[in-house]
Short mmCIF file of C-alpha atoms and ligand atoms in Angstrom, two decimals:
data_model
loop_
_atom_site.label_atom_id
_atom_site.label_comp_id
_atom_site.label_asym_id
_atom_site.label_seq_id
_atom_site.Cartn_x
_atom_site.Cartn_y
_atom_site.Cartn_z
CA UNK A 1 -47.13 -47.38 7.38
CA UNK A 2 -45.40 -47.96 4.32
CA UNK A 3 -45.33 -50.66 2.18
CA UNK A 4 -42.49 -52.94 3.37
CA UNK A 5 -42.61 -51.00 6.94
CA UNK A 6 -41.79 -54.17 8.91
CA UNK A 7 -38.63 -54.82 6.88
CA UNK A 8 -36.88 -51.93 6.98
CA UNK A 9 -34.74 -51.13 10.81
CA UNK A 10 -35.89 -47.02 12.05
CA UNK A 11 -33.34 -44.62 11.97
CA UNK A 12 -33.78 -41.15 13.90
CA UNK A 13 -33.18 -37.94 12.92
CA UNK A 14 -29.70 -36.20 14.21
CA UNK A 15 -30.78 -33.13 16.16
CA UNK A 16 -28.83 -31.11 14.00
CA UNK A 17 -30.42 -32.21 10.87
CA UNK A 18 -34.00 -31.12 12.39
CA UNK A 19 -33.09 -27.74 13.95
CA UNK A 20 -30.41 -27.41 10.53
CA UNK A 21 -34.55 -27.90 8.50
CA UNK A 22 -36.65 -25.54 11.16
CA UNK A 23 -33.77 -22.80 10.17
CA UNK A 24 -33.72 -22.76 6.59
CA UNK A 25 -38.15 -22.41 6.50
CA UNK A 26 -37.66 -19.22 8.85
CA UNK A 27 -36.11 -15.71 7.26
CA UNK A 28 -34.34 -13.22 9.27
CA UNK A 29 -33.54 -16.24 12.23
CA UNK A 30 -30.08 -15.88 13.38
CA UNK A 31 -28.72 -19.48 13.23
CA UNK A 32 -26.84 -20.66 15.80
CA UNK A 33 -27.44 -24.47 15.28
CA UNK A 34 -25.50 -24.79 11.87
CA UNK A 35 -22.47 -27.17 12.61
CA UNK A 36 -21.36 -26.11 8.58
CA UNK A 37 -18.94 -23.88 8.31
CA UNK A 38 -18.97 -20.57 7.00
CA UNK A 39 -19.70 -19.86 3.50
CA UNK A 40 -17.81 -16.46 3.27
CA UNK A 41 -15.01 -17.88 4.09
CA UNK A 42 -15.18 -21.25 1.40
CA UNK A 43 -12.90 -20.15 -1.77
CA UNK A 44 -15.23 -20.88 -4.49
CA UNK A 45 -13.61 -18.72 -7.43
CA UNK A 46 -10.46 -20.56 -6.64
CA UNK A 47 -11.84 -23.79 -6.04
CA UNK A 48 -13.99 -23.28 -9.51
CA UNK A 49 -10.90 -22.35 -11.04
CA UNK A 50 -8.77 -25.32 -10.24
CA UNK A 51 -11.70 -27.58 -11.44
CA UNK A 52 -11.42 -26.33 -15.33
CA UNK A 53 -7.57 -26.95 -14.77
CA UNK A 54 -8.63 -30.27 -13.62
CA UNK A 55 -11.05 -30.88 -16.51
CA UNK A 56 -8.30 -30.12 -19.34
CA UNK A 57 -5.90 -32.25 -17.83
CA UNK A 58 -7.10 -35.13 -16.82
CA UNK A 59 -10.14 -35.26 -19.87
CA UNK A 60 -12.54 -37.88 -19.24
CA UNK A 61 -10.40 -39.62 -17.42
CA UNK A 62 -10.68 -37.80 -14.38
CA UNK A 63 -14.43 -39.20 -14.78
CA UNK A 64 -14.18 -42.67 -14.18
CA UNK A 65 -14.66 -44.58 -11.27
CA UNK A 66 -12.32 -44.10 -8.30
CA UNK A 67 -11.16 -47.39 -6.91
CA UNK A 68 -11.10 -47.74 -3.30
CA UNK A 69 -9.04 -46.19 -0.53
CA UNK A 70 -9.00 -42.73 -2.90
CA UNK A 71 -6.84 -41.47 -6.45
CA UNK A 72 -3.21 -41.66 -6.00
CA UNK A 73 -2.79 -38.10 -6.47
CA UNK A 74 -4.75 -36.95 -3.95
CA UNK A 75 -3.21 -39.76 -1.00
CA UNK A 76 0.07 -38.10 -1.69
CA UNK A 77 -0.98 -34.73 -1.50
CA UNK A 78 -2.23 -35.78 1.92
CA UNK A 79 0.38 -36.95 3.25
CA UNK A 80 2.54 -34.75 3.20
CA UNK A 81 -0.83 -31.99 4.20
CA UNK A 82 -1.31 -34.12 6.89
CA UNK A 83 3.18 -34.40 8.35
CA UNK A 84 3.85 -30.69 6.99
CA UNK A 85 0.50 -28.96 8.19
CA UNK A 86 -1.17 -30.22 10.53
CA UNK A 87 2.16 -31.83 12.56
CA UNK A 88 1.68 -35.50 12.38
CA UNK A 89 3.71 -38.17 11.36
CA UNK A 90 2.52 -40.96 9.56
CA UNK A 91 4.29 -44.04 10.24
CA UNK A 92 6.44 -46.51 8.60
CA UNK A 93 3.23 -48.71 8.82
CA UNK A 94 0.40 -46.77 8.26
CA UNK A 95 -1.97 -45.84 5.67
CA UNK A 96 -4.05 -42.97 4.76
CA UNK A 97 -6.89 -43.96 3.17
CA UNK A 98 -9.88 -41.26 1.64
CA UNK A 99 -13.21 -41.26 2.13
CA UNK A 100 -15.98 -39.47 1.90
CA UNK A 101 -15.73 -37.00 4.51
CA UNK A 102 -14.69 -38.40 8.37
CA UNK A 103 -18.72 -39.16 8.65
CA UNK A 104 -18.31 -41.94 6.42
CA UNK A 105 -15.05 -42.90 7.94
CA UNK A 106 -16.13 -43.33 10.75
CA UNK A 107 -19.47 -45.00 10.26
CA UNK A 108 -17.02 -47.54 8.14
CA UNK A 109 -14.94 -48.38 10.69
CA UNK A 110 -17.94 -48.31 13.30
CA UNK A 111 -18.82 -50.76 11.09
CA UNK A 112 -15.60 -53.02 10.58
CA UNK A 113 -15.09 -53.09 14.60
CA UNK A 114 -18.41 -52.96 16.40
CA UNK A 115 -20.76 -55.80 16.37
CA UNK A 116 -24.29 -56.34 18.43
CA UNK A 117 -23.26 -55.66 22.27
CA UNK A 118 -19.60 -54.26 21.67
CA UNK A 119 -19.53 -51.51 23.95
CA UNK A 120 -17.80 -48.23 22.53
CA UNK A 121 -16.36 -45.36 25.24
CA UNK A 122 -16.82 -42.02 24.07
CA UNK A 123 -16.72 -38.81 25.93
CA UNK A 124 -20.36 -37.43 27.48
CA UNK A 125 -21.73 -35.67 25.70
CA UNK A 126 -20.75 -36.37 22.49
CA UNK A 127 -20.72 -35.45 18.35
CA UNK A 128 -24.58 -37.51 17.60
CA UNK A 129 -23.89 -38.15 14.50
CA UNK A 130 -20.27 -40.49 15.07
CA UNK A 131 -22.01 -42.43 17.63
CA UNK A 132 -25.32 -43.37 15.62
CA UNK A 133 -23.57 -45.95 13.46
CA UNK A 134 -22.28 -47.35 16.74
CA UNK A 135 -25.62 -47.51 18.24
CA UNK A 136 -26.60 -48.88 14.53
CA UNK A 137 -24.19 -52.10 14.47
CA UNK A 138 -25.71 -52.94 17.80
CA UNK A 139 -23.12 -50.78 20.09
CA UNK A 140 -23.77 -50.58 23.81
CA UNK A 141 -22.41 -46.48 24.79
CA UNK A 142 -20.07 -45.63 27.67
CA UNK A 143 -20.24 -42.30 28.55
CA UNK A 144 -17.01 -40.72 30.20
CA UNK A 145 -17.27 -37.08 31.77
CA UNK A 146 -15.62 -34.25 30.03
CA UNK A 147 -13.86 -31.28 31.48
CA UNK A 148 -12.33 -28.53 30.38
CA UNK A 149 -9.01 -30.66 30.01
CA UNK A 150 -10.80 -33.37 27.97
CA UNK A 151 -12.58 -36.59 28.88
CA UNK A 152 -11.98 -37.45 32.32
CA UNK A 153 -9.36 -40.55 32.01
CA UNK A 154 -9.07 -41.46 36.14
CA UNK A 155 -12.74 -42.49 35.59
CA UNK A 156 -12.77 -44.26 31.98
CA UNK A 157 -9.57 -46.23 34.31
CA UNK A 158 -11.40 -46.77 37.38
CA UNK A 159 -14.13 -48.78 34.43
CA UNK A 160 -11.78 -50.65 33.10
CA UNK A 161 -9.75 -51.67 36.34
CA UNK A 162 -14.19 -52.65 37.48
CA UNK A 163 -13.82 -54.77 34.39
CA UNK A 164 -15.22 -52.87 31.47
CA UNK A 165 -14.30 -54.54 28.11
CA UNK A 166 -14.93 -51.87 25.39
CA UNK A 167 -14.11 -52.44 21.77
CA UNK A 168 -13.17 -48.97 20.62
CA UNK A 169 -12.41 -45.31 22.58
CA UNK A 170 -14.00 -42.64 20.51
CA UNK A 171 -12.28 -38.98 21.34
CA UNK A 172 -12.83 -35.83 19.81
CA UNK A 173 -9.70 -34.53 21.77
CA UNK A 174 -9.04 -31.32 20.14
CA UNK A 175 -11.56 -28.48 19.36
CA UNK A 176 -14.51 -30.78 20.55
CA UNK A 177 -18.47 -31.16 19.67
CA UNK A 178 -20.22 -29.78 21.10
CA UNK A 179 -18.41 -28.34 24.33
CA UNK A 180 -15.28 -26.49 23.06
CA UNK A 181 -12.80 -28.41 25.17
CA UNK A 182 -8.98 -29.64 24.22
CA UNK A 183 -7.97 -32.36 26.04
CA UNK A 184 -4.65 -31.75 28.18
CA UNK A 185 -1.26 -33.22 26.98
CA UNK A 186 -1.21 -34.83 30.30
CA UNK A 187 -4.31 -37.09 29.87
CA UNK A 188 -3.61 -37.46 25.97
CA UNK A 189 -0.57 -39.79 28.06
CA UNK A 190 -3.10 -41.03 30.09
CA UNK A 191 -5.10 -42.17 27.45
CA UNK A 192 -2.05 -43.66 25.50
CA UNK A 193 -1.49 -45.56 28.49
CA UNK A 194 -4.61 -46.74 29.48
CA UNK A 195 -4.79 -48.06 25.93
CA UNK A 196 -1.88 -49.90 26.64
CA UNK A 197 -2.65 -51.23 29.30
CA UNK A 198 -6.10 -52.84 28.65
CA UNK A 199 -5.28 -53.33 24.80
CA UNK A 200 -7.74 -50.68 24.03
CA UNK A 201 -8.41 -49.16 20.23
CA UNK A 202 -8.53 -45.18 19.43
CA UNK A 203 -10.50 -43.35 17.33
CA UNK A 204 -9.43 -39.78 17.62
CA UNK A 205 -11.78 -37.89 15.49
CA UNK A 206 -9.81 -34.44 14.24
CA UNK A 207 -11.92 -32.25 12.00
CA UNK A 208 -10.90 -29.18 14.07
CA UNK A 209 -7.72 -29.54 14.03
CA UNK A 210 -6.88 -27.42 10.78
CA UNK A 211 -8.67 -23.97 11.81
CA UNK A 212 -7.09 -24.70 16.19
CA UNK A 213 -4.40 -22.01 16.61
CA UNK A 214 -2.50 -23.61 18.62
CA UNK A 215 -3.41 -27.42 19.07
CA UNK A 216 -1.58 -30.43 20.94
CA UNK A 217 -0.18 -32.84 19.29
CA UNK A 218 -2.57 -35.25 18.18
CA UNK A 219 -2.98 -38.51 19.75
CA UNK A 220 -1.92 -40.47 16.69
CA UNK A 221 1.49 -38.80 16.83
CA UNK A 222 1.93 -39.72 20.00
CA UNK A 223 0.90 -43.47 19.56
CA UNK A 224 3.81 -45.03 19.29
CA UNK A 225 1.77 -48.95 18.91
CA UNK A 226 -0.67 -48.26 16.51
CA UNK A 227 -3.54 -48.34 18.69
CA UNK A 228 -4.84 -44.42 17.06
CA UNK A 229 -6.95 -44.29 14.06
CA UNK A 230 -7.02 -41.10 12.94
CA UNK A 231 -9.97 -39.28 11.11
CA UNK A 232 -9.96 -36.05 9.71
CA UNK A 233 -11.50 -34.15 7.21
CA UNK A 234 -11.18 -31.34 4.38
CA UNK A 235 -14.25 -30.04 5.44
CA UNK A 236 -13.61 -27.25 8.26
CA UNK A 237 -10.75 -26.23 5.73
CA UNK A 238 -12.22 -25.98 2.38
CA UNK A 239 -15.35 -26.63 2.18
CA UNK A 240 -18.27 -29.07 3.58
CA UNK A 241 -19.91 -30.32 0.69
CA UNK A 242 -16.74 -31.82 -1.39
CA UNK A 243 -16.89 -34.33 0.80
CA UNK A 244 -13.53 -35.29 1.64
CA UNK A 245 -11.71 -37.10 4.58
CA UNK A 246 -9.30 -39.22 5.56
CA UNK A 247 -8.21 -42.04 7.90
CA UNK A 248 -4.95 -43.12 8.94
CA UNK A 249 -4.14 -46.48 10.49
CA UNK A 250 -2.44 -49.60 9.97
CA UNK A 251 -1.67 -50.94 6.62
CA UNK A 252 -3.45 -54.72 7.78
CA UNK A 253 -6.27 -52.48 9.28
CA UNK A 254 -6.03 -49.66 6.56
CA UNK A 255 -6.54 -52.46 3.56
CA UNK A 256 -9.82 -54.21 5.17
CA UNK A 257 -11.37 -50.55 5.41
CA UNK A 258 -10.64 -50.02 1.64
CA UNK A 259 -12.17 -53.17 0.59
CA UNK A 260 -15.46 -51.85 2.74
CA UNK A 261 -15.50 -49.10 0.15
CA UNK A 262 -15.94 -51.75 -2.50
CA UNK A 263 -19.17 -51.72 -0.47
CA UNK A 264 -20.66 -48.01 -1.87
CA UNK A 265 -18.00 -46.98 -3.96
CA UNK A 266 -17.58 -43.46 -2.48
CA UNK A 267 -15.54 -40.09 -2.61
CA UNK A 268 -16.31 -38.76 -6.35
CA UNK A 269 -13.01 -39.24 -8.45
CA UNK A 270 -13.41 -35.35 -9.72
CA UNK A 271 -13.92 -33.82 -6.51
CA UNK A 272 -10.65 -36.22 -5.67
CA UNK A 273 -8.48 -34.81 -8.54
CA UNK A 274 -10.22 -31.20 -7.44
CA UNK A 275 -9.10 -31.57 -3.71
CA UNK A 276 -5.44 -33.01 -4.53
CA UNK A 277 -4.78 -29.62 -6.73
CA UNK A 278 -6.05 -26.92 -3.70
CA UNK A 279 -3.38 -29.18 -2.06
CA UNK A 280 -0.72 -28.99 -4.14
CA UNK A 281 -0.76 -25.48 -5.59
CA UNK A 282 -0.99 -24.20 -2.06
CA UNK A 283 -4.47 -22.91 -1.59
CA UNK A 284 -5.16 -24.99 1.53
CA UNK A 285 -1.94 -23.75 2.92
CA UNK A 286 -2.94 -20.40 2.26
CA UNK A 287 -6.69 -20.39 3.92
CA UNK A 288 -4.86 -21.90 7.66
CA UNK A 289 -3.37 -18.96 8.88
CA UNK A 290 -6.78 -16.98 8.00
CA UNK A 291 -9.49 -19.16 9.16
CA UNK A 292 -7.49 -19.57 12.45
CA UNK A 293 -7.21 -16.03 13.70
CA UNK A 294 -11.45 -15.91 11.47
CA UNK A 295 -12.81 -18.23 13.79
CA UNK A 296 -10.70 -17.53 17.03
CA UNK A 297 -12.15 -14.04 16.31
CA UNK A 298 -15.44 -15.33 16.76
CA UNK A 299 -15.20 -17.52 19.32
CA UNK A 300 -14.11 -14.72 21.20
CA UNK A 301 -17.38 -12.80 19.89
CA UNK A 302 -19.59 -15.22 21.45
CA UNK A 303 -18.18 -16.66 24.66
CA UNK A 304 -18.39 -12.79 25.02
CA UNK A 305 -21.74 -12.20 24.58
CA UNK A 306 -22.18 -15.20 27.19
CA UNK A 307 -20.21 -13.94 29.39
CA UNK A 308 -22.19 -10.75 29.36
CA UNK A 309 -26.13 -11.85 28.47
CA UNK A 310 -25.28 -15.95 29.95
CA UNK A 311 -22.89 -15.27 32.79
CA UNK A 312 -20.94 -18.50 34.05
CA UNK A 313 -24.10 -20.55 31.90
CA UNK A 314 -21.31 -21.88 29.15
CA UNK A 315 -18.58 -24.65 27.94
CA UNK A 316 -15.69 -21.78 27.83
CA UNK A 317 -14.53 -23.70 24.18
CA UNK A 318 -11.11 -23.41 23.07
CA UNK A 319 -11.75 -24.13 20.01
CA UNK A 320 -14.16 -25.41 16.93
CA UNK A 321 -17.27 -24.11 16.37
CA UNK A 322 -19.13 -25.14 19.15
CA UNK A 323 -20.19 -24.19 22.99
CA UNK A 324 -23.09 -25.69 24.81
CA UNK A 325 -24.93 -23.64 26.93
CA UNK A 326 -27.64 -24.63 30.18
CA UNK A 327 -30.51 -22.98 29.33
CA UNK A 328 -31.96 -23.61 33.09
CA UNK A 329 -35.39 -24.35 31.44
CA UNK A 330 -36.45 -27.80 28.52
CA UNK A 331 -34.33 -26.75 25.60
CA UNK A 332 -36.69 -28.30 23.28
CA UNK A 333 -39.47 -26.87 25.02
CA UNK A 334 -37.86 -23.31 24.61
CA UNK A 335 -36.73 -23.66 21.65
CA UNK A 336 -40.39 -21.86 19.75
CA UNK A 337 -40.37 -19.55 22.22
CA UNK A 338 -36.48 -18.55 20.72
CA UNK A 339 -37.29 -19.08 17.68
CA UNK A 340 -40.07 -16.46 17.64
CA UNK A 341 -37.50 -14.33 19.42
CA UNK A 342 -34.95 -14.24 16.04
CA UNK A 343 -32.95 -16.73 17.40
CA UNK A 344 -32.35 -20.71 16.80
CA UNK A 345 -29.86 -23.67 18.55
CA UNK A 346 -29.71 -26.95 19.19
CA UNK A 347 -31.60 -28.86 21.51
CA UNK A 348 -28.54 -30.98 22.55
CA UNK A 349 -29.68 -33.31 25.65
CA UNK A 350 -28.74 -36.71 22.66
CA UNK A 351 -25.80 -35.72 22.51
CA UNK A 352 -25.92 -36.90 26.80
CA UNK A 353 -24.94 -40.84 26.62
CA UNK A 354 -24.89 -41.45 30.42
CA UNK A 355 -27.88 -38.80 31.40
CA UNK A 356 -30.25 -36.59 29.03
CA UNK A 357 -29.67 -32.78 30.31
CA UNK A 358 -32.94 -31.66 29.47
CA UNK A 359 -31.58 -27.26 29.60
CA UNK A 360 -28.27 -28.49 27.29
CA UNK A 361 -28.04 -26.72 24.08
CA UNK A 362 -25.92 -26.58 21.47
CA UNK A 363 -24.62 -22.75 20.28
CA UNK A 364 -22.74 -22.64 17.45
CA UNK A 365 -21.04 -19.71 15.83
CA UNK A 366 -19.80 -21.02 12.87
CA UNK A 367 -22.02 -19.33 9.89
CA UNK A 368 -22.70 -16.34 11.66
CA UNK A 369 -21.25 -12.72 11.35
CA UNK A 370 -19.70 -11.44 14.50
CA UNK A 371 -22.38 -8.61 14.74
CA UNK A 372 -25.06 -11.64 14.84
CA UNK A 373 -23.26 -13.65 16.98
CA UNK A 374 -23.77 -10.88 19.33
CA UNK A 375 -27.15 -10.29 18.80
CA UNK A 376 -28.50 -14.11 18.54
CA UNK A 377 -26.61 -14.50 21.93
CA UNK A 378 -28.62 -11.57 22.78
CA UNK A 379 -32.15 -12.12 21.53
CA UNK A 380 -31.79 -16.17 23.70
CA UNK A 381 -31.38 -14.47 27.01
CA UNK A 382 -34.04 -12.55 26.51
CA UNK A 383 -36.48 -15.21 25.29
CA UNK A 384 -35.35 -16.64 28.43
CA UNK A 385 -36.37 -13.58 30.73
CA UNK A 386 -39.46 -12.80 29.04
C1 LIG B 1 -15.99 -33.59 15.56
C2 LIG B 1 -16.84 -34.04 14.31
N1 LIG B 1 -16.78 -35.53 13.83
C3 LIG B 1 -16.64 -35.84 12.26
C4 LIG B 1 -17.61 -34.46 11.74
C5 LIG B 1 -18.27 -34.51 10.62
O1 LIG B 1 -17.24 -34.09 9.34
P1 LIG B 1 -16.78 -34.46 7.43
O2 LIG B 1 -17.97 -33.65 7.60
O3 LIG B 1 -15.35 -34.82 7.58
O4 LIG B 1 -17.96 -35.83 7.85
C6 LIG B 1 -18.00 -33.33 11.67
C7 LIG B 1 -18.83 -32.17 11.26
O5 LIG B 1 -19.61 -31.62 11.82
C8 LIG B 1 -17.84 -33.47 13.77
O6 LIG B 1 -17.92 -32.30 14.42
#
């Protein structure tokens, strides 16, 4: 116990953080746990040059407080990126708010929208880091099963018919984390219809769209009624350490989100100006086709290796970085054995909402070169046989 222990609220470490820490201390391990983008495709040299240019242009002004909502240069560039590169129409009444990564946006929105006892609906399993801030607000989570067509919206409709009253529907419809699924167009339409019928708000978390080869339209661009709050990020397309994300939402809601940003003065000014320049000079646009190809090839290797060594055990991910593999043994208990065989994954039981699946593991291909991905799967499979 530490001084003042009773005064502190207690939180949990994310399973991904725990696995990443373990991986950091192990040399020679094949890391199939990390959710980071591939360091080999981060444009370090170009970013360094753009940073220098930015400093020359702005001088001390580039290092002042950013102000809430985002610096105008970045807001302008992001608006045009969202419509021309991501193919999402930002409605007349919509405002784009810069945040320090999608995760920050989700946390702020959880604070704005959720009070103790409120219900938030998610896919089951889901991205732990997004739902932890919802739980921290005192919200109760309800998980809806997900399959290769995305969230099973008919199950959601059943629950709504029976009286469920969620405050928020949190979805990752494109390149789901951790399953890798993409929600079908029919389910997207259905979700929006349900939202209309039951007067619901949808939080669409879409960080993988820029690196996804052929994504369907976002819920945001199909939404005519202002029911979708759109969250996206520069983490997967540029670099996660920059901490730049953005939220697109109706003007009045954006005002509240920006006011809440006054609580943390977040999103460093020089980084906002750097990313604005990377967008304006076409760096981001030039990366997109390469990244789509790069990650598709790696995903093909991951799924091919799983098919060879552990057929039938994994979710058929379409894009993103992840797949869920059912190990057939307790994933947490098996981890030391896998590590001894030279591979690490994330035990995924806590990603599940309604019923924990102890044998589920999240496997990622993002940081490893192709030959290591294949070798990692082989090591995992042998560790299970030995
Ligand atoms: C579904 C999902 N949402 C949000 C994030 C967080 O992104 P950011 O780095 O922009 O905070 C991630 C990162 O892995 C993610 O997978």
